[in-house]
mmCIF file of C-alpha atoms in Angstrom:
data_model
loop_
_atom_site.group_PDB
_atom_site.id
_atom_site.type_symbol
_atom_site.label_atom_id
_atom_site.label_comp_id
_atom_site.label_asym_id
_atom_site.label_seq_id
_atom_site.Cartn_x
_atom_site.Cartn_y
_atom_site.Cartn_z
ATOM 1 C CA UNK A 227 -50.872 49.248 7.978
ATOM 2 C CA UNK A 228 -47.808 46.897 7.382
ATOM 3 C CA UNK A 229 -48.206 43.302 6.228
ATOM 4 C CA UNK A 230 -46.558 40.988 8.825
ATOM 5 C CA UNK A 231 -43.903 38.937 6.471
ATOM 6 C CA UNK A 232 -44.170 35.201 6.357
ATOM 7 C CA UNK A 233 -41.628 33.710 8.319
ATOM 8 C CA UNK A 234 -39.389 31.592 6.070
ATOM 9 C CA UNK A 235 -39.050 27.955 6.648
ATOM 10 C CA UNK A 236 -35.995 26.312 7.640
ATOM 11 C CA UNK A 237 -34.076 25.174 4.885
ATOM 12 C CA UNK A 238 -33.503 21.015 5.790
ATOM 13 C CA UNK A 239 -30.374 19.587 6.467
ATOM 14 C CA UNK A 240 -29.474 17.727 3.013
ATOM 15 C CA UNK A 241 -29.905 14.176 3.035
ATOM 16 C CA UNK A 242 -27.289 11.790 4.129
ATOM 17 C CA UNK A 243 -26.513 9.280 2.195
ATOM 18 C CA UNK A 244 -27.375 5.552 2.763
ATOM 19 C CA UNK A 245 -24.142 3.530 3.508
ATOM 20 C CA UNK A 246 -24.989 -0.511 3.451
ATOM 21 C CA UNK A 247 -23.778 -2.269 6.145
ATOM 22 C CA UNK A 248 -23.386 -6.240 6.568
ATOM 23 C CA UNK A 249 -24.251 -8.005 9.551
ATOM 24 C CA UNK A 250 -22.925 -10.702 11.155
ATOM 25 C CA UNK A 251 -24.233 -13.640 12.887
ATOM 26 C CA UNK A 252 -23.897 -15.360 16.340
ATOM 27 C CA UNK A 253 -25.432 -18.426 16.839
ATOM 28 C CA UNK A 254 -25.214 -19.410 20.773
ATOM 29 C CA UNK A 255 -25.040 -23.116 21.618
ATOM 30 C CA UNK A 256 -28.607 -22.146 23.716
ATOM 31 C CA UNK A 257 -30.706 -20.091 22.388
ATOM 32 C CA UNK A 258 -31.929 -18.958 19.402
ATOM 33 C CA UNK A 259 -29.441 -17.155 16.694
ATOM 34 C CA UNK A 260 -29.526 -13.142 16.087
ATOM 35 C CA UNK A 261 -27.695 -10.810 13.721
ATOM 36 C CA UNK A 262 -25.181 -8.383 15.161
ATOM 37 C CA UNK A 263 -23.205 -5.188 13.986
ATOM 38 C CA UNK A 264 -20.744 -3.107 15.950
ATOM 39 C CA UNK A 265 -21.949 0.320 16.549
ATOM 40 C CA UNK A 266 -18.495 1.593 15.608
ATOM 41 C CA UNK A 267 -19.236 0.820 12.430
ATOM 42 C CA UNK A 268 -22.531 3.052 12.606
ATOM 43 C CA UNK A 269 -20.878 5.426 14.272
ATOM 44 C CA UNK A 270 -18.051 5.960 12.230
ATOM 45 C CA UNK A 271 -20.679 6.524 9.288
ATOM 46 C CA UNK A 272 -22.616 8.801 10.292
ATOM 47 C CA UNK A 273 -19.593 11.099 11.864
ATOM 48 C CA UNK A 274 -18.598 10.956 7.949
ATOM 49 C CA UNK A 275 -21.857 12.199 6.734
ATOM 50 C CA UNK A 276 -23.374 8.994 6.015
ATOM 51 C CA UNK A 277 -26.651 6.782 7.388
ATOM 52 C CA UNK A 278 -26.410 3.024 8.074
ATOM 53 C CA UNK A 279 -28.588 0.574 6.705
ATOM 54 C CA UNK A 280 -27.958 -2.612 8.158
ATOM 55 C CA UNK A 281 -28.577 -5.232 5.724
ATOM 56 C CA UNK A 282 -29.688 -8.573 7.229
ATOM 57 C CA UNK A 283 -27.652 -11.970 6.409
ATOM 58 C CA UNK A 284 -31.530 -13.662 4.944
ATOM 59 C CA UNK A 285 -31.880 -17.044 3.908
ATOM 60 C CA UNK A 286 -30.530 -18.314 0.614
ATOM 61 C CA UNK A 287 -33.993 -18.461 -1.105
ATOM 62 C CA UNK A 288 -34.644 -15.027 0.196
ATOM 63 C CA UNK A 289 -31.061 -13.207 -0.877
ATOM 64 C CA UNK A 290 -32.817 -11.587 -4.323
ATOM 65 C CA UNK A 291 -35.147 -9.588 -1.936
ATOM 66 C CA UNK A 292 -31.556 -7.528 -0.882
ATOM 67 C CA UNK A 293 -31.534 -5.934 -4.176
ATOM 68 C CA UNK A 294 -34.158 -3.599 -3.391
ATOM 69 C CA UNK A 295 -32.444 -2.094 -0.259
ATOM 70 C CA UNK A 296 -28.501 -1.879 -2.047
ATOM 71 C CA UNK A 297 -30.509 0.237 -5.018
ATOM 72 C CA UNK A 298 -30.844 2.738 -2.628
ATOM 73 C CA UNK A 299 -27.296 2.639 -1.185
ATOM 74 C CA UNK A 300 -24.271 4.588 -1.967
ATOM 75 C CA UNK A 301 -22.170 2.613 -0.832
ATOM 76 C CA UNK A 302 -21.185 -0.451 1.519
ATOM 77 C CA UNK A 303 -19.072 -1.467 4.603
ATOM 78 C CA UNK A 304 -18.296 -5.061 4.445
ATOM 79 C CA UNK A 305 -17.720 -5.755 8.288
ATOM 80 C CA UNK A 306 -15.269 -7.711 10.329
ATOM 81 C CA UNK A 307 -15.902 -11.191 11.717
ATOM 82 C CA UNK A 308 -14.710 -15.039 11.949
ATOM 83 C CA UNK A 309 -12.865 -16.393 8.879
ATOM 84 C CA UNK A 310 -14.353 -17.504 6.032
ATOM 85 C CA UNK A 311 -14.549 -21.313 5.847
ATOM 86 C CA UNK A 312 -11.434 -22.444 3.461
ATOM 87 C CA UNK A 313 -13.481 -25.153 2.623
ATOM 88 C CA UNK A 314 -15.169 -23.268 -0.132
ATOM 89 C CA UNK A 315 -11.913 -21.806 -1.598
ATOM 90 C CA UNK A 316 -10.278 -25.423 -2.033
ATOM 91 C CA UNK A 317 -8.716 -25.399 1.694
ATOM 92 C CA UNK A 318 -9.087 -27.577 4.218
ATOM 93 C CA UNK A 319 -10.565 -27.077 7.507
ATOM 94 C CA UNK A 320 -8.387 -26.843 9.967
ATOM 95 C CA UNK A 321 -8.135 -26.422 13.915
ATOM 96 C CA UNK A 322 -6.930 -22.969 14.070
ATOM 97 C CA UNK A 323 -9.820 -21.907 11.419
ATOM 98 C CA UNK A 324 -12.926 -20.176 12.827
ATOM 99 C CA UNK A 325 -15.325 -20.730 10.450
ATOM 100 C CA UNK A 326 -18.230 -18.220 10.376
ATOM 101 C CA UNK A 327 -22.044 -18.825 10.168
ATOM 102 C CA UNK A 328 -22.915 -20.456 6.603
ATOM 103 C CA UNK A 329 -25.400 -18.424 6.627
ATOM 104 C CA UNK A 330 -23.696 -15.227 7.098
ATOM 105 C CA UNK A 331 -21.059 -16.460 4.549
ATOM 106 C CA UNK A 332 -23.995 -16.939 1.809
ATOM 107 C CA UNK A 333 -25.376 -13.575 2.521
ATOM 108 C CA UNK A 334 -21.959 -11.873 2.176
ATOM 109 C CA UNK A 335 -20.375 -13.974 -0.747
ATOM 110 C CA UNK A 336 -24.417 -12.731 -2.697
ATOM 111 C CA UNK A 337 -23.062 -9.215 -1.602
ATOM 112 C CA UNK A 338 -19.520 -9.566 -2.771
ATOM 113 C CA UNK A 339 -21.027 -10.275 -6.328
ATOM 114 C CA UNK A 340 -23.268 -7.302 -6.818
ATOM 115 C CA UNK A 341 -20.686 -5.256 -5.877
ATOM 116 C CA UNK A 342 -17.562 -6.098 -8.107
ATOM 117 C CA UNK A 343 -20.877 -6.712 -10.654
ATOM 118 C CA UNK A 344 -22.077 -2.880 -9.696
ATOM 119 C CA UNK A 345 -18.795 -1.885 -8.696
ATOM 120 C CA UNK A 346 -20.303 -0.309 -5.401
ATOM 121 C CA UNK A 347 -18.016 1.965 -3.441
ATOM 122 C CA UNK A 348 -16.973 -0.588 -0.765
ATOM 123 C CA UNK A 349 -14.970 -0.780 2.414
ATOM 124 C CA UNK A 350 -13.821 -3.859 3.755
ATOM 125 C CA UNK A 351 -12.922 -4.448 6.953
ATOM 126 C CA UNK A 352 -10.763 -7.507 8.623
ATOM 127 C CA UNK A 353 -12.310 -10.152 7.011
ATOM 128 C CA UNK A 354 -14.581 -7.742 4.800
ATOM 129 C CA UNK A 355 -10.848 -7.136 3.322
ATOM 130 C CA UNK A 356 -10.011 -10.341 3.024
ATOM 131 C CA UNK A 357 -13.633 -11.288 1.246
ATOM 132 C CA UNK A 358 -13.182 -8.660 -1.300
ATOM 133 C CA UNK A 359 -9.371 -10.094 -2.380
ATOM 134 C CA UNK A 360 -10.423 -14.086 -2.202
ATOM 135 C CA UNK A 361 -13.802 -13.020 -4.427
ATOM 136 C CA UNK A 362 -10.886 -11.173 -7.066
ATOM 137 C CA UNK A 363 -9.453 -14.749 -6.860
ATOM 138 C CA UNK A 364 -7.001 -14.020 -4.643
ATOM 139 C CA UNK A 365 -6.013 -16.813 -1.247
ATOM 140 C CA UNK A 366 -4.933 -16.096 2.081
ATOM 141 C CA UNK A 367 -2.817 -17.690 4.625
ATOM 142 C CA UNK A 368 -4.750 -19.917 7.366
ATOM 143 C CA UNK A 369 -2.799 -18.526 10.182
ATOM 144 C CA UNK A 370 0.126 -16.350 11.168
ATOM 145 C CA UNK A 371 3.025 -17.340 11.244
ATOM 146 C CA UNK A 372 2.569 -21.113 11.426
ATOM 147 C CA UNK A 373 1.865 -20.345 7.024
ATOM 148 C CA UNK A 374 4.367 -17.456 7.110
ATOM 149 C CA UNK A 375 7.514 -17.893 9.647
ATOM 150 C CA UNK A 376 8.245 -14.564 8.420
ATOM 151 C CA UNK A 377 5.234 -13.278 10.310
ATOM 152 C CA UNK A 378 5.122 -11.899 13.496
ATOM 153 C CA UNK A 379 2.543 -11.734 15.419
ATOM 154 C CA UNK A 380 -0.985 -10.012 15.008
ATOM 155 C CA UNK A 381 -2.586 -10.555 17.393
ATOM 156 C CA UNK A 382 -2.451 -10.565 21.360
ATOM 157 C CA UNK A 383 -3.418 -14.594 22.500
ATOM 158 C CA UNK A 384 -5.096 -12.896 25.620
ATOM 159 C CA UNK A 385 -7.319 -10.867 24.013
ATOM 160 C CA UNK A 386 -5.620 -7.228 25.115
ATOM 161 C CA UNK A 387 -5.144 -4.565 22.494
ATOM 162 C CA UNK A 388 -2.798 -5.176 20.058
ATOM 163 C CA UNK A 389 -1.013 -2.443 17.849
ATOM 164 C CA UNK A 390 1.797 -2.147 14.953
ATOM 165 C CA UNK A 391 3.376 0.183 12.195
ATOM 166 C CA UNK A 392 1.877 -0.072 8.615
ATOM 167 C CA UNK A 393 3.526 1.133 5.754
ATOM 168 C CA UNK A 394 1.224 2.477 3.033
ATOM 169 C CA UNK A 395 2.356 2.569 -0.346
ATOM 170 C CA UNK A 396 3.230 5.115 -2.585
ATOM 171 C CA UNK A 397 0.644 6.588 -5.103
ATOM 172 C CA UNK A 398 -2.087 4.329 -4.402
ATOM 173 C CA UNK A 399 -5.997 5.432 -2.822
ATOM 174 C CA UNK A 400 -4.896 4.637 0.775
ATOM 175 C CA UNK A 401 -1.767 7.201 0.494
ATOM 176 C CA UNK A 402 -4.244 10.072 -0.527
ATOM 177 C CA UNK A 403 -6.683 9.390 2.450
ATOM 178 C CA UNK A 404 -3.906 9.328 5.199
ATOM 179 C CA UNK A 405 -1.188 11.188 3.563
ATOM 180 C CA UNK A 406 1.678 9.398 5.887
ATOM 181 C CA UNK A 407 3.511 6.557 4.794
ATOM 182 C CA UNK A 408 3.794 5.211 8.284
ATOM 183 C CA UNK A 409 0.404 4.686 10.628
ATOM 184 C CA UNK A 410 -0.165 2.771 13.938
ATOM 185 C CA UNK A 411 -2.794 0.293 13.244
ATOM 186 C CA UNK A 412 -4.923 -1.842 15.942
ATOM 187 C CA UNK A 413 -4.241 -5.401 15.199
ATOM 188 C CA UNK A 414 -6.206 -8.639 15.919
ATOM 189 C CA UNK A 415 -5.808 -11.103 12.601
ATOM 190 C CA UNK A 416 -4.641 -14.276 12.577
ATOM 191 C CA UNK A 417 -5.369 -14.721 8.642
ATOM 192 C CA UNK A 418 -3.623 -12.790 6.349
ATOM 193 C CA UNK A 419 -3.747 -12.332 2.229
ATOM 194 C CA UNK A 420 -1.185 -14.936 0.293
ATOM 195 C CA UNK A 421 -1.780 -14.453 -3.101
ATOM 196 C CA UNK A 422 -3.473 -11.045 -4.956
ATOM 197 C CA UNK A 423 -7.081 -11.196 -6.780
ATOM 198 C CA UNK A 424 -6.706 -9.783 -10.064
ATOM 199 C CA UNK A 425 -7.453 -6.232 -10.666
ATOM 200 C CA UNK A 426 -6.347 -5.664 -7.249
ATOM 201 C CA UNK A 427 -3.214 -4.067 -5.645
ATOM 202 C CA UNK A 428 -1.297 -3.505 -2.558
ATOM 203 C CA UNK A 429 -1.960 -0.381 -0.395
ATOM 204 C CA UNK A 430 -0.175 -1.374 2.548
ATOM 205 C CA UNK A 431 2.006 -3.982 4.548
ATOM 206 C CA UNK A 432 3.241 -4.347 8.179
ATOM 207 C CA UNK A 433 7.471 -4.044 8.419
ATOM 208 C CA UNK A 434 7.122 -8.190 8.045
ATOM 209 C CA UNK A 435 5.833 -7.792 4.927
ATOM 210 C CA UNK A 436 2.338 -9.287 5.948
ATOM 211 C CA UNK A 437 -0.183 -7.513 3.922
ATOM 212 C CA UNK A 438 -2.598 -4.976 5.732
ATOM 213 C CA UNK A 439 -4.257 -2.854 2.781
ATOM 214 C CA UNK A 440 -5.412 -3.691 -0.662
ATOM 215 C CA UNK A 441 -7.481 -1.503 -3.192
ATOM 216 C CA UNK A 442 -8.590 -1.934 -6.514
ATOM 217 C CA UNK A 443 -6.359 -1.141 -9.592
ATOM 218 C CA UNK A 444 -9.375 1.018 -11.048
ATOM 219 C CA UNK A 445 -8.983 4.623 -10.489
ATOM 220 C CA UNK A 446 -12.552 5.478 -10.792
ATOM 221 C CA UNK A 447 -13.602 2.419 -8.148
ATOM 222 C CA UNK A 448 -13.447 3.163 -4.086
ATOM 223 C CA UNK A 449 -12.940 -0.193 -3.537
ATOM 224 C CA UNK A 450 -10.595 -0.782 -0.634
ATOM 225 C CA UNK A 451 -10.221 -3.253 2.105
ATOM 226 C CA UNK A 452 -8.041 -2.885 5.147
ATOM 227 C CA UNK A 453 -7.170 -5.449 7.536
ATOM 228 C CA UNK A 454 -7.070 -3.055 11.178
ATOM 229 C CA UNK A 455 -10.104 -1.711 12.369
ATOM 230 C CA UNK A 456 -10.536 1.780 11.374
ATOM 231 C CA UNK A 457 -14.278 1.766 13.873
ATOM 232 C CA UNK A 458 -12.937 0.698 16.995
ATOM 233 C CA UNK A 459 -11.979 2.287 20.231
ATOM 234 C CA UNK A 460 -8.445 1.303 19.861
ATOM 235 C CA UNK A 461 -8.210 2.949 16.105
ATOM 236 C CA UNK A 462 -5.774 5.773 15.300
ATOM 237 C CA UNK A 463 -7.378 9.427 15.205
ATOM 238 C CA UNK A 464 -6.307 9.725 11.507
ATOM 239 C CA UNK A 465 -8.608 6.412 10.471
ATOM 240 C CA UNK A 466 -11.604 8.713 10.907
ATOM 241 C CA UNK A 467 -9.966 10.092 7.197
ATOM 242 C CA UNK A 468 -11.066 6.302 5.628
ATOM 243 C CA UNK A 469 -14.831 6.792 6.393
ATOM 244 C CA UNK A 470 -14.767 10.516 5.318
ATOM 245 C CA UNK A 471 -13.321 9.670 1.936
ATOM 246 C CA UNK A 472 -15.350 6.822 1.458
ATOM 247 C CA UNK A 473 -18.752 8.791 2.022
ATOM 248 C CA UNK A 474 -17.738 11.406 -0.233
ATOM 249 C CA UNK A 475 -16.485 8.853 -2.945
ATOM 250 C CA UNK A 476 -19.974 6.792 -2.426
ATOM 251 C CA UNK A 477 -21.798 10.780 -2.908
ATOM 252 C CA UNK A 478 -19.793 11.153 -6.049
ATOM 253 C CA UNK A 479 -20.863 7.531 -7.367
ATOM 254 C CA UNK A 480 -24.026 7.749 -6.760
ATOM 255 C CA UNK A 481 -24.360 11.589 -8.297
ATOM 256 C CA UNK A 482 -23.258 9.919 -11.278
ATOM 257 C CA UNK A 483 -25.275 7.043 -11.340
ATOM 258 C CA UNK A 484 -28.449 9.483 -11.223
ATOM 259 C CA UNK A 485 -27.223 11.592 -13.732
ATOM 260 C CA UNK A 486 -26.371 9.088 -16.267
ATOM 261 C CA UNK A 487 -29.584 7.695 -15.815
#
């Protein structure tokens, strides 16, 4: 009599890896505040292969207890936002400044440092970009173009869509992941980087010479920041490339990591 062979079991999809993501914080005049992230940014990860994990903006006495949940992340995407408050960088505060939360800025200025002290794969985002060059020491111009009459603008003052060319530099990160030395961007800064941080480079600039991409002068480091919107509806069909790499840099890091421990 034939034996009846086992079935096999279905082989699992392999495990995605964990991709941090910062949250930001709105704080209504009536009401009580809540923590908020875009879902293009969870989107955009997991069409790359990756799993969110949002990581809440806690309290300052509380910050330590984040450690736990980044030790299990690949990688991070430092989100867009308000601008940081200049105040803290030796600037004054000015009308045309948007401050964020305190809060979130705690939370995110705690993340900044275990990063460039880890030196997570990291994506920054608007003012994620922006964070990652002021933490290198780097400054930034309060607002375009009343800082830079060279500027033009960024920004639509009604709030519609708002698009311009980038040019992407030669032999850096950012000309591997797009391959095009020209790319239609989505556009809605009024800040823009001034000065470089150290150890960092540009990766792109709009035809005014405004700077739109940086990246880290370490060749073994995904660490770069963009100043467009690579998760939105309005972003180019090539930006999904900037996720992709990025999950498959954060895989890479974090196979190391495990095997050198």
């Amino acid at each position: 009599m034939a034996t009846r062979t086992k079935d096999k079991e279905p082989t699992p999809p392999p495990a995605r890896p964990l991709i941090a993501v910062n949250a930001d914080i709105v704080a209504p005049k009536n009401g009580a505040a809540f923590a908020k992230v875009n879902v293009g940014y969870l989107d955009a990860i997991v069409a790359a292969g990756g799993l969110p994990l949002v990581l809440p903006p806690l309290r300052k006495d509380n910050l330590a207890d984040i450690d736990a949940l980044l030790n299990q992340c690949a990688g991070i995407v430092l989100t867009g936002g308000a601008d940081m408050d200049p105040r803290r960088n030796g600037q004054p505060l000015t009308a045309v400044v948007n401050p964020m939360p305190a809060r979130r800025e705690d939370a995110d200025r705690y993340l900044l440092a275990k990063i460039f002290e880890r030196k997570i794969p990291v994506l920054g985002i608007g003012v994620g970009m922006q964070q990652l060059n002021v933490f290198a020491g780097g400054t930034l111009y309060m607002h375009l173009p009343a800082d830079n009459p060279k500027a033009l603008p960024h920004f639509d003052q009604t709030g519609a869509p708002h698009r311009h060319m980038v040019l992407i530099e030669e032999n850096t990160r950012l000309d591997d992941i797009y391959g095009t030395q020209e790319l239609r961007v989505n556009s809605a800064h009024h800040q823009a980087i001034n000065q470089m941080g150290k150890r960092m480079r540009v990766a792109a600039k709009a035809p005014d010479g405004v700077i739109e991409a940086i990246e880290s002068t370490d060749p073994n480091w995904f660490c770069v920041g963009v100043q467009w919107h690579p998760e939105a509806d309005t972003a180019s069909a090539l930006d999904v490339q900037i996720f992709d790499c990025f999950v498959q840099a954060a895989v890479r890091n974090s196979d190391g990591v495990l095997a050198a421990a």
